[in-house]
Coordinates of C-alpha atoms in Angstrom, one line a residue:
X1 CA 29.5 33.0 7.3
X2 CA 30.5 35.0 3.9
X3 CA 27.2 35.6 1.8
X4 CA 28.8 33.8 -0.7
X5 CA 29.0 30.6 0.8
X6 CA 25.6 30.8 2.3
X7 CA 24.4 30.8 -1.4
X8 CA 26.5 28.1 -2.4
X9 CA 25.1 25.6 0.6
X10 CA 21.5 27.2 -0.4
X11 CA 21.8 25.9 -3.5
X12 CA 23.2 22.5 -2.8
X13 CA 20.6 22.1 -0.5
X14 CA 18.0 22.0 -2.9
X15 CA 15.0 19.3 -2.9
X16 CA 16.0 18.8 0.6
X17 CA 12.9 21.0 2.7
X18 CA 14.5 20.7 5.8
X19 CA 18.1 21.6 4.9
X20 CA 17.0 24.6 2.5
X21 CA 15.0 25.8 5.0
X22 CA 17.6 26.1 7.6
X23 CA 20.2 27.6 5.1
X24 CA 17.6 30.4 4.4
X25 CA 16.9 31.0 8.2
X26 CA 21.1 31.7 7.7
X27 CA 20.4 33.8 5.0
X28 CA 17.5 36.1 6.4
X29 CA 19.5 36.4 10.1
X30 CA 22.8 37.9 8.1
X31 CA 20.5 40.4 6.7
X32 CA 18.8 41.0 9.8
X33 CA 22.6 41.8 11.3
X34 CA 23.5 43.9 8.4
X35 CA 20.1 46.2 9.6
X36 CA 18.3 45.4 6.1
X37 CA 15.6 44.6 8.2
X38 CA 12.9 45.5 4.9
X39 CA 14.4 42.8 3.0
X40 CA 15.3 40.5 6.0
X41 CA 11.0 40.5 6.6
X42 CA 9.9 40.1 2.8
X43 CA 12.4 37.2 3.0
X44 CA 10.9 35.3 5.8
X45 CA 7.1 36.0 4.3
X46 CA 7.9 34.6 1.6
X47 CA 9.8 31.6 3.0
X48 CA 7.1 31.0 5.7
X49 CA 4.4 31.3 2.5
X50 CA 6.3 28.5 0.6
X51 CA 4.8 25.5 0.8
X52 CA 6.5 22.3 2.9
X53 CA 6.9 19.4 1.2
X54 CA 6.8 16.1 3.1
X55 CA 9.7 15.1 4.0
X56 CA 11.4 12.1 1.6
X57 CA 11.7 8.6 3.9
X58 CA 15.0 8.4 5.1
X59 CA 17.0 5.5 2.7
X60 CA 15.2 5.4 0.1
X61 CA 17.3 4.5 -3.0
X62 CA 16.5 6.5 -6.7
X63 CA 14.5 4.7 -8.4
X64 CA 16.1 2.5 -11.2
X65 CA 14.6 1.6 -14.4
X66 CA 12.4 -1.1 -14.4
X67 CA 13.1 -3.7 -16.9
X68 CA 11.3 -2.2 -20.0
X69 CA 10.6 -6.1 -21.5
X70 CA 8.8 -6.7 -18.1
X71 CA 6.5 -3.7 -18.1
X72 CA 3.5 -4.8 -19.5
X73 CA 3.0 -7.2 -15.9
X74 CA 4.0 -4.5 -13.9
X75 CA 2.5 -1.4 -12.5
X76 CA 4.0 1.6 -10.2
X77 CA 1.3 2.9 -7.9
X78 CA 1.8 6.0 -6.3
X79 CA -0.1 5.8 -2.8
X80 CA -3.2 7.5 -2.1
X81 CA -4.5 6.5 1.4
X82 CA -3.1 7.2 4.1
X83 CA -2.9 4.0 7.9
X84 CA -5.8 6.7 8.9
X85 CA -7.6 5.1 5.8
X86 CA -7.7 1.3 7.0
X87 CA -9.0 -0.7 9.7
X88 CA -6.8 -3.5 10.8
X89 CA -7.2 -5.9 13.8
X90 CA -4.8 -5.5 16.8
X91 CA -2.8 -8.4 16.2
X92 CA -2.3 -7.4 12.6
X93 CA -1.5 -3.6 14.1
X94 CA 1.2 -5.9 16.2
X95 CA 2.4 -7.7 13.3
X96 CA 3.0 -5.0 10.8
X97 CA 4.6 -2.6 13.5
X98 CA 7.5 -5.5 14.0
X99 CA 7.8 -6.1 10.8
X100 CA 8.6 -2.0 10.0
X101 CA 11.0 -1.9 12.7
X102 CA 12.6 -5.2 11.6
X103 CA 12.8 -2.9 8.2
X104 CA 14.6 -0.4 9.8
X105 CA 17.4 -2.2 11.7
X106 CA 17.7 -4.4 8.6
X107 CA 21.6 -3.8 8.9
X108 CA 21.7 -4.3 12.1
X109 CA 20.3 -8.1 12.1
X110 CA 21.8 -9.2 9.4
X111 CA 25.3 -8.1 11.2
X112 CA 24.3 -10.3 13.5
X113 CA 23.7 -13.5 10.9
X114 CA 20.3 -13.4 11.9
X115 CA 17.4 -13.4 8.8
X116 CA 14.7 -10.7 7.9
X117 CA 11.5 -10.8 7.2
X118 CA 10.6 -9.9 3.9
X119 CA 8.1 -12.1 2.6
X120 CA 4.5 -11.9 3.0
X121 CA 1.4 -13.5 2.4
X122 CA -1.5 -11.9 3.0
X123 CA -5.0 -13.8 3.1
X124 CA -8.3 -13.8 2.7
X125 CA -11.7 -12.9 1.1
X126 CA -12.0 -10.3 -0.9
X127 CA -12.8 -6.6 -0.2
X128 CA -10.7 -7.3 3.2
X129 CA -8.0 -4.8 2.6
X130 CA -5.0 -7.0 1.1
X131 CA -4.1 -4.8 -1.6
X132 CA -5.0 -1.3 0.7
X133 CA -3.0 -2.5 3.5
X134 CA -0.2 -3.4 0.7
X135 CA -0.3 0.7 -0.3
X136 CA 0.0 2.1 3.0
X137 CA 2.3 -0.9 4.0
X138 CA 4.7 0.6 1.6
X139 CA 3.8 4.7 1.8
X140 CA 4.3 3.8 5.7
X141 CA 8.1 2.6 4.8
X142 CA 8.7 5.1 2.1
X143 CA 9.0 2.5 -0.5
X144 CA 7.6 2.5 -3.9
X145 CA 5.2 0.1 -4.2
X146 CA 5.0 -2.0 -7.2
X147 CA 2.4 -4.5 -8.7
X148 CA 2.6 -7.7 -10.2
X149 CA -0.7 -9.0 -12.0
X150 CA 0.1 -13.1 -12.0
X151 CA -3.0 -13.8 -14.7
X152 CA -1.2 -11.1 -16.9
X153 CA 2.0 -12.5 -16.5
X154 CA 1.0 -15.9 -16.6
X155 CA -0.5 -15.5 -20.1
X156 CA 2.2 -13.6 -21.1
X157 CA 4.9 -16.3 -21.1
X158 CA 3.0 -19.6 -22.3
X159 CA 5.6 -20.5 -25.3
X160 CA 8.6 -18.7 -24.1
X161 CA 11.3 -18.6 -21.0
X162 CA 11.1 -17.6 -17.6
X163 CA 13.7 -15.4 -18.6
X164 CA 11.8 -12.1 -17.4
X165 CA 10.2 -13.1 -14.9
X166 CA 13.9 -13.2 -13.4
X167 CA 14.4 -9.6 -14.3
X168 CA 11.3 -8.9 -11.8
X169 CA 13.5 -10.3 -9.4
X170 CA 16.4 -8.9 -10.0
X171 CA 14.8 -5.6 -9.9
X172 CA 13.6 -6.5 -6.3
X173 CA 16.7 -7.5 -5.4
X174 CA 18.5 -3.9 -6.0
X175 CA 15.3 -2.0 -5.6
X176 CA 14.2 -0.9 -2.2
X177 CA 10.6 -1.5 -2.8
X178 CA 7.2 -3.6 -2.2
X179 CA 6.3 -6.1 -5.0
X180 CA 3.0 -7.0 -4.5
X181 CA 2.0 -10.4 -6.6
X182 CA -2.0 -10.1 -6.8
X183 CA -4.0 -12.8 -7.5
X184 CA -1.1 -15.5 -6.1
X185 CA -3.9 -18.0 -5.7
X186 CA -3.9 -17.7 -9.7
X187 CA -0.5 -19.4 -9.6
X188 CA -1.5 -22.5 -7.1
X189 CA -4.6 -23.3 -9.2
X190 CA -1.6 -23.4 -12.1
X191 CA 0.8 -25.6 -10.3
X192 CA -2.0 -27.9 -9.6
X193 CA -3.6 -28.3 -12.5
X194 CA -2.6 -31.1 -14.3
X195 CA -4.2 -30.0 -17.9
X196 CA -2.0 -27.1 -17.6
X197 CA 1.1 -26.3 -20.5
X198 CA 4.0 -27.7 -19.5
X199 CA 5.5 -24.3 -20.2
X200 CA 3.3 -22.7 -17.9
X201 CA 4.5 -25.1 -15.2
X202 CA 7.9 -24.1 -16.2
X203 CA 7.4 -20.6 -15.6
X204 CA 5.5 -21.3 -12.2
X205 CA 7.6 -23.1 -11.1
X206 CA 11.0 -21.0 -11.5
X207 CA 9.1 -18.1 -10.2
X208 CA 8.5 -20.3 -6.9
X209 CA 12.4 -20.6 -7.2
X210 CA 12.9 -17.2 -7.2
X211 CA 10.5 -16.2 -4.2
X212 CA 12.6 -19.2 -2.7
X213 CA 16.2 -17.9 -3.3
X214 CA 15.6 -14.0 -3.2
X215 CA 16.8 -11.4 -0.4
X216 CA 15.1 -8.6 -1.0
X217 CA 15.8 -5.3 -0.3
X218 CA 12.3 -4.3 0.6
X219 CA 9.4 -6.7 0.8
X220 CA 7.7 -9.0 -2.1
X221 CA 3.9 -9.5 -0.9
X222 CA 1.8 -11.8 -2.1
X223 CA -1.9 -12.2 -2.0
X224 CA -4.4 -14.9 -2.5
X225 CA -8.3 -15.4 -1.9
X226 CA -8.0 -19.1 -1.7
X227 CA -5.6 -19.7 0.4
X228 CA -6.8 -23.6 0.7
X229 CA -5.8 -23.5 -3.0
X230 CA -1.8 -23.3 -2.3
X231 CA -0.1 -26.3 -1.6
X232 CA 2.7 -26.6 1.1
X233 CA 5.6 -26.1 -1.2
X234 CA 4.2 -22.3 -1.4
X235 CA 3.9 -21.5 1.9
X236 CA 7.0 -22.4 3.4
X237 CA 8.3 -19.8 1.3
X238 CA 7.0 -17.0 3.0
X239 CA 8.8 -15.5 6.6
X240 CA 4.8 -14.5 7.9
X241 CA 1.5 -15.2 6.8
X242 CA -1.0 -12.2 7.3
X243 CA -4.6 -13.1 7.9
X244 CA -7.1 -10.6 6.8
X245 CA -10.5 -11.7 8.1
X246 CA -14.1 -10.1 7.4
X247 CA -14.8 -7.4 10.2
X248 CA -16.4 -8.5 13.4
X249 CA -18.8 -5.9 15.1
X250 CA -16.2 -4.1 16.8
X251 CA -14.0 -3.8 13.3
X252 CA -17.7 -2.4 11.8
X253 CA -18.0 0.0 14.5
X254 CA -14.4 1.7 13.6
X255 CA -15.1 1.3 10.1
X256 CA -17.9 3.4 10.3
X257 CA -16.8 5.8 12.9
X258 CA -14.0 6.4 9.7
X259 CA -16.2 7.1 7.1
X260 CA -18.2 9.4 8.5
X261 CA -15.9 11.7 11.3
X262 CA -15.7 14.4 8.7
X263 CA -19.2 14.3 7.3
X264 CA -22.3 16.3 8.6
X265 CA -25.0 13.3 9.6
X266 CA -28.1 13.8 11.0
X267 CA -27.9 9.7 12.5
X268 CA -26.2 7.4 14.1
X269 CA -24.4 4.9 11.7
X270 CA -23.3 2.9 14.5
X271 CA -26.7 1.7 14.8
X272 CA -26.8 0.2 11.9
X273 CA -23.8 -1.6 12.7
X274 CA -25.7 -5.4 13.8
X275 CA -26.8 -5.1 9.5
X276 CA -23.6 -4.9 8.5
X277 CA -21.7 -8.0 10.2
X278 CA -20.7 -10.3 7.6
X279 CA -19.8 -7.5 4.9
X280 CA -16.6 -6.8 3.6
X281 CA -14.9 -3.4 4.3
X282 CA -15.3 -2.9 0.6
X283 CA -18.9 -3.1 1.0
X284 CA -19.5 -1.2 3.3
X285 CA -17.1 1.6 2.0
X286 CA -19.7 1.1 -1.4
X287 CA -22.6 1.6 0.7
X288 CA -21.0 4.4 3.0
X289 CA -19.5 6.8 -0.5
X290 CA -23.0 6.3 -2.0
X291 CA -24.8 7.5 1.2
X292 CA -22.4 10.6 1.5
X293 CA -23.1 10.8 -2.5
X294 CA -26.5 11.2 -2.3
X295 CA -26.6 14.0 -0.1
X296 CA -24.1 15.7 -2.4
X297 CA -26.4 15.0 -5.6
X298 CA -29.5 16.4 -4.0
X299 CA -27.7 19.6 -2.7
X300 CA -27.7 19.0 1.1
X301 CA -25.1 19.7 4.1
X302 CA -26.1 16.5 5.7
X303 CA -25.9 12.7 4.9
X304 CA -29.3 11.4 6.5
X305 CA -30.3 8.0 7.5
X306 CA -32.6 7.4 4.4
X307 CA -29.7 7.7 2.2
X308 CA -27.7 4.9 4.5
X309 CA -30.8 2.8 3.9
X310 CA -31.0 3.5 0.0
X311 CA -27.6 2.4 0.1
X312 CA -27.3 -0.4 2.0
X313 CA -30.5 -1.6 0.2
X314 CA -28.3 -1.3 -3.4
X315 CA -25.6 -3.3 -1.4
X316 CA -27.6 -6.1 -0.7
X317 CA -29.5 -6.3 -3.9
X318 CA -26.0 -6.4 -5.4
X319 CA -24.7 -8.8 -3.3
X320 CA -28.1 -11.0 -3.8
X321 CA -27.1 -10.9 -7.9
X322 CA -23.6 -11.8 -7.2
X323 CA -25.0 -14.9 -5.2
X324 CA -26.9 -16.6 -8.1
X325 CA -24.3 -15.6 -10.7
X326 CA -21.7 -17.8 -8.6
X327 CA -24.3 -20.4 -8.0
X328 CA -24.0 -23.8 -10.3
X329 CA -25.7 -23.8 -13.8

């Protein structure tokens, strides 16, 4: 192929790794032919020294401008963990695998006049891993992941329309992405509540309308601590309800065998596993980071079991203080 148009495609390949990458390994083999070996080497060093950047999720639409009247309830969040990062029981492993392939053969099913899932609710007590499992959910599918505070928006409309909480939707609608709604048991107490503005109930309930009557073209998520809180009207709504329970003893033993595989110990944290049934995975990731903390503050190469006690001892007074705070007055 002529130099020149080597350098053209080089060029219009840019951003995409893979594609530049290949149109280079053109490049270096022309010069390689033309017996500029010298150059042909530095070439490849210093293609093979550039650094690869992961590869951008297949489909993934630009993103559009969010609705700059709606911004103050919403919030982009750029993943940071990783599905090596969470600990999820098997049937939920089964349940979010289906629904990522469903994802991906979206065209294909709805060819067929058949629906797709693409509304969750995901359940249960907090420090569970509702809102981590939302992040990887969407870093998984290479969508952006965006996030909905209810009490914000909530507050934000008493007195006025429900006139942007339709442009949420409507951003949803042409947006691949995951709108996660936090707090959705904020909405039920609402709804419920007969002291409530009528305004408020207004904007409540066209958001329920919306959920309703919207196709997304990711997934809107929603997530609640008391689920006993929503009424029937509010679940039907959803395609799948996602349970997120506190860890058993097995779920404790992965947990910790995650924290620590890539920290020096000098004990077994699986032994204290029997003490830790009946904590949250976001207590015991408090209790596991101060451990590994306290051998970083005092200088050492090893966490050691004294600082797994010290922690876990700062967990349960914490927990203890929570306790009487949420007891009656």
């Amino acid at each position: 192929m002529a130099r020149g148009e080597l350098m053209k495609k080089l060029l219009a390949s840019y951003g995409r790794d893979d594609e530049f990458r290949a149109v280079a390994e053109q490049i270096i083999d022309e010069e390689e032919k033309k017996n500029n070996r010298v150059l042909a080497r530095s070439l490849r060093k210093t293609l093979e020294a550039a650094p690869s950047r992961p590869p951008r999720p297949r489909g993934l639409a630009p993103l559009i401008p969010f609705p700059e009247a709606a911004g103050d309830f919403i919030e982009l969040v750029e993943p940071v963990h990783t599905k090596q990062d969470i600990v999820l029981s098997l049937e939920n492993v089964r349940v979010f695998i289906g629904l990522m392939k469903e994802f991906r053969r979206t065209d294909d099913i709805r060819r067929r006049g058949l629906p797709v899932r693409s509304k969750l609710l995901f359940c249960g007590p907090p420090g569970c891993g509702k809102t981590l499992c939302a992040e990887i959910f969407a870093a998984e599918l290479g969508l952006p992941l965006y996030i909905v505070k209810l009490d914000r928006l909530i507050s934000s409309y008493l007195g006025e329309t429900a006139t942007n909480v339709r442009k949420i939707f409507e951003f949803a609608r042409k947006q691949p992405c995951v709108l996660f709604f936090d707090e959705f048991d904020a909405l039920a107490r609402a709804r419920d509540d007969g002291g409530e503005h009528n305004e408020l109930r207004r904007v409540v309930n066209s958001l329920l309308i919306f959920i309703d009557r919207i196709t997304p073209k990711g997934f809107l998520v929603a997530a609640t601590n008391l689920d006993q809180s929503l009424d029937a009207a509010v679940w039907r709504r959803f395609d799948e309800v996602i349970w997120f329970d506190r860890p058993d003893r097995r779920g404790v033993e992965r947990f910790l065998n995650m924290k620590f595989k890539n920290v020096a110990i000098s004990f077994d944290p699986i032994s204290h596993a029997a003490e830790l049934e009946g904590y949250s995975y976001a207590e015991m990731d408090r209790i596991s980071v101060q451990a590994i903390k306290a051998a970083v503050i005092d200088m050492r190469k090893d966490v050691r079991e004294s600082d797994f006690r010290e922690a876990l001892a700062d967990e349960r007074r914490r927990k203890h203080g929570s306790a009487r705070l949420a007891q009656p007055t």
